[in-house]
C-alpha positions in Angstrom: -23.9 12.8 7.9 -21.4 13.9 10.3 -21.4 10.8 12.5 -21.8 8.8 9.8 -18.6 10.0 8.1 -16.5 9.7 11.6 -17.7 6.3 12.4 -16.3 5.3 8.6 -13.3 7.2 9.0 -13.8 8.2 5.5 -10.9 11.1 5.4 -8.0 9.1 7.3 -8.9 6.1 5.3 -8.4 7.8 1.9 -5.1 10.2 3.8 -3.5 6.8 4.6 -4.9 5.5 0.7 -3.0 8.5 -0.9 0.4 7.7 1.7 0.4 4.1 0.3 0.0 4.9 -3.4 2.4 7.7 -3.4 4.9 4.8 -1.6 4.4 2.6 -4.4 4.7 4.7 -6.5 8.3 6.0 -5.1 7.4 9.4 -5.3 9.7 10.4 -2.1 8.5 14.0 -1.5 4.7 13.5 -1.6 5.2 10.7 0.7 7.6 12.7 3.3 4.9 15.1 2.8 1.9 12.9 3.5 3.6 11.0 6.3 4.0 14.3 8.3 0.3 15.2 7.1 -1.8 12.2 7.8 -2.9 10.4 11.0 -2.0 6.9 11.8 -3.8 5.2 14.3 -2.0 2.8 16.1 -4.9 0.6 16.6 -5.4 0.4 13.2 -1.9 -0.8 12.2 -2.7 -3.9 10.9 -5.3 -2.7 8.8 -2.6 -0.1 6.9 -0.2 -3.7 7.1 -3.4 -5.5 5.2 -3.8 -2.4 2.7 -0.5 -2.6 1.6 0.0 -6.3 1.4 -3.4 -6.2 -1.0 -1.8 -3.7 -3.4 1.1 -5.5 -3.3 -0.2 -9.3 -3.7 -2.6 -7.6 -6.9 0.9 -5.6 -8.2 2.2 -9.1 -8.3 -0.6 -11.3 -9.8 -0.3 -8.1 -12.6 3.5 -8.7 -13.3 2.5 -12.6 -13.0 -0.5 -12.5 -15.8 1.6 -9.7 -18.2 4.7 -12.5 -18.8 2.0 -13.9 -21.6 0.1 -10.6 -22.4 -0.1 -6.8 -22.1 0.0 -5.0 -19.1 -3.3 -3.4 -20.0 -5.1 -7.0 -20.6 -3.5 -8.2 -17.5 -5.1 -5.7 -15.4 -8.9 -6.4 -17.2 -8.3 -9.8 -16.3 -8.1 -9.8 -12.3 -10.9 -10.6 -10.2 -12.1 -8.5 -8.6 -11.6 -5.9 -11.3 -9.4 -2.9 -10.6 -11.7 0.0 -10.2 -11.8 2.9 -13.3 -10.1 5.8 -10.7 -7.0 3.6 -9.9 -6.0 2.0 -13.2 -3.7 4.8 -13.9 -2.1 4.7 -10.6 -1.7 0.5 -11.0 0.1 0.8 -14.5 2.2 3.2 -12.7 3.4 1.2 -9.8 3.7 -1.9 -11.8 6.3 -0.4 -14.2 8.0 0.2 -10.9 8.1 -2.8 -9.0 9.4 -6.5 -10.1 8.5 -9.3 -8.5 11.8 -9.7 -6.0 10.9 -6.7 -5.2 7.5 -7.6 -3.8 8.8 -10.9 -2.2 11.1 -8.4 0.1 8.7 -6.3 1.1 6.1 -8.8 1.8 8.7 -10.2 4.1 9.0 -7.0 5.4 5.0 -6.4 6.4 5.5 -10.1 7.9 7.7 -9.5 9.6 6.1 -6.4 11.3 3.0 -7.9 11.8 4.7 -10.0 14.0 6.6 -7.8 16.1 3.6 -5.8 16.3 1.5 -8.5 17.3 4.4 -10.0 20.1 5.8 -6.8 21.6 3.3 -4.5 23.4 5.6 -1.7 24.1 7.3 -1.1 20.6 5.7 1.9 19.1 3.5 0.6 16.1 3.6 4.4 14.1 7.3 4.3 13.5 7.5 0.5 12.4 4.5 1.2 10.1 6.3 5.0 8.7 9.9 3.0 8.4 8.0 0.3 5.9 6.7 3.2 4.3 9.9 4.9 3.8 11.2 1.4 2.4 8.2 1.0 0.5 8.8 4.5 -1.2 12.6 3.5 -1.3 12.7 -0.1 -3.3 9.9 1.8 -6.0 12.4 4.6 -6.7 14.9 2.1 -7.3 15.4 0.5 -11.2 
């Protein structure tokens, strides 16, 4: 069990999970909190980049889907459904973001990816904690 659960990385997957949601979700404290806490691999960066582009591409096809309907059947209707656990935390970050919002910081992750992917000696943690911090910054904003 114990090499099974460090070759899956189950613990700093769902640490770096929790940073993104509480990002999302504005909530500035947890997120200062968790960014001190949890541990970002550098080689994983554009994994954490994919993550957050997901919730943020699914945030959007949300907002897109409940112009005709209610948040609630908008959210029954993706595909692939959004699991039980997180349908609190998706109504939640919905009513926070807009979709000029996600446009920005979807040019944002871009345009990270690509630095991270063109400049070797650029350190990847604080591009990747810096988008989290604006992440956690454009939620808290109305």
């Amino acid at each position: 069990n114990e090499k099974l659960e460090i070759l899956l990385d189950i613990k700093i997957n769902n640490d770096f999970n929790n940073l993104k949601d509480e990002a999302l979700n504005g909530n500035k404290s947890n997120t200062n909190k968790l960014l001190g806490e949890t541990i970002i691999e550098p080689e994983k960066n554009i994994f954490y980049l994919t993550l957050i582009n997901q919730r943020l591409n699914k945030l959007n096809d949300i907002l897109t889907l409940s112009k005709n309907e209610s948040l609630e059947d908008a959210i029954k209707k993706l595909k692939p459904p959004i699991f039980w656990k997180d349908k609190p935390n998706f109504i939640n970050q919905v009513k926070k973001w807009n979709q000029k919002k996600i446009k920005k910081i979807l040019k944002k992750t871009y345009n990270i990816e690509v630095e991270i992917k063109t400049n070797s000696t650029i350190n990847k943690n604080i591009l990747l904690k810096k988008l989290l911090v604006d992440v956690c910054n454009m939620a808290s904003i109305s």
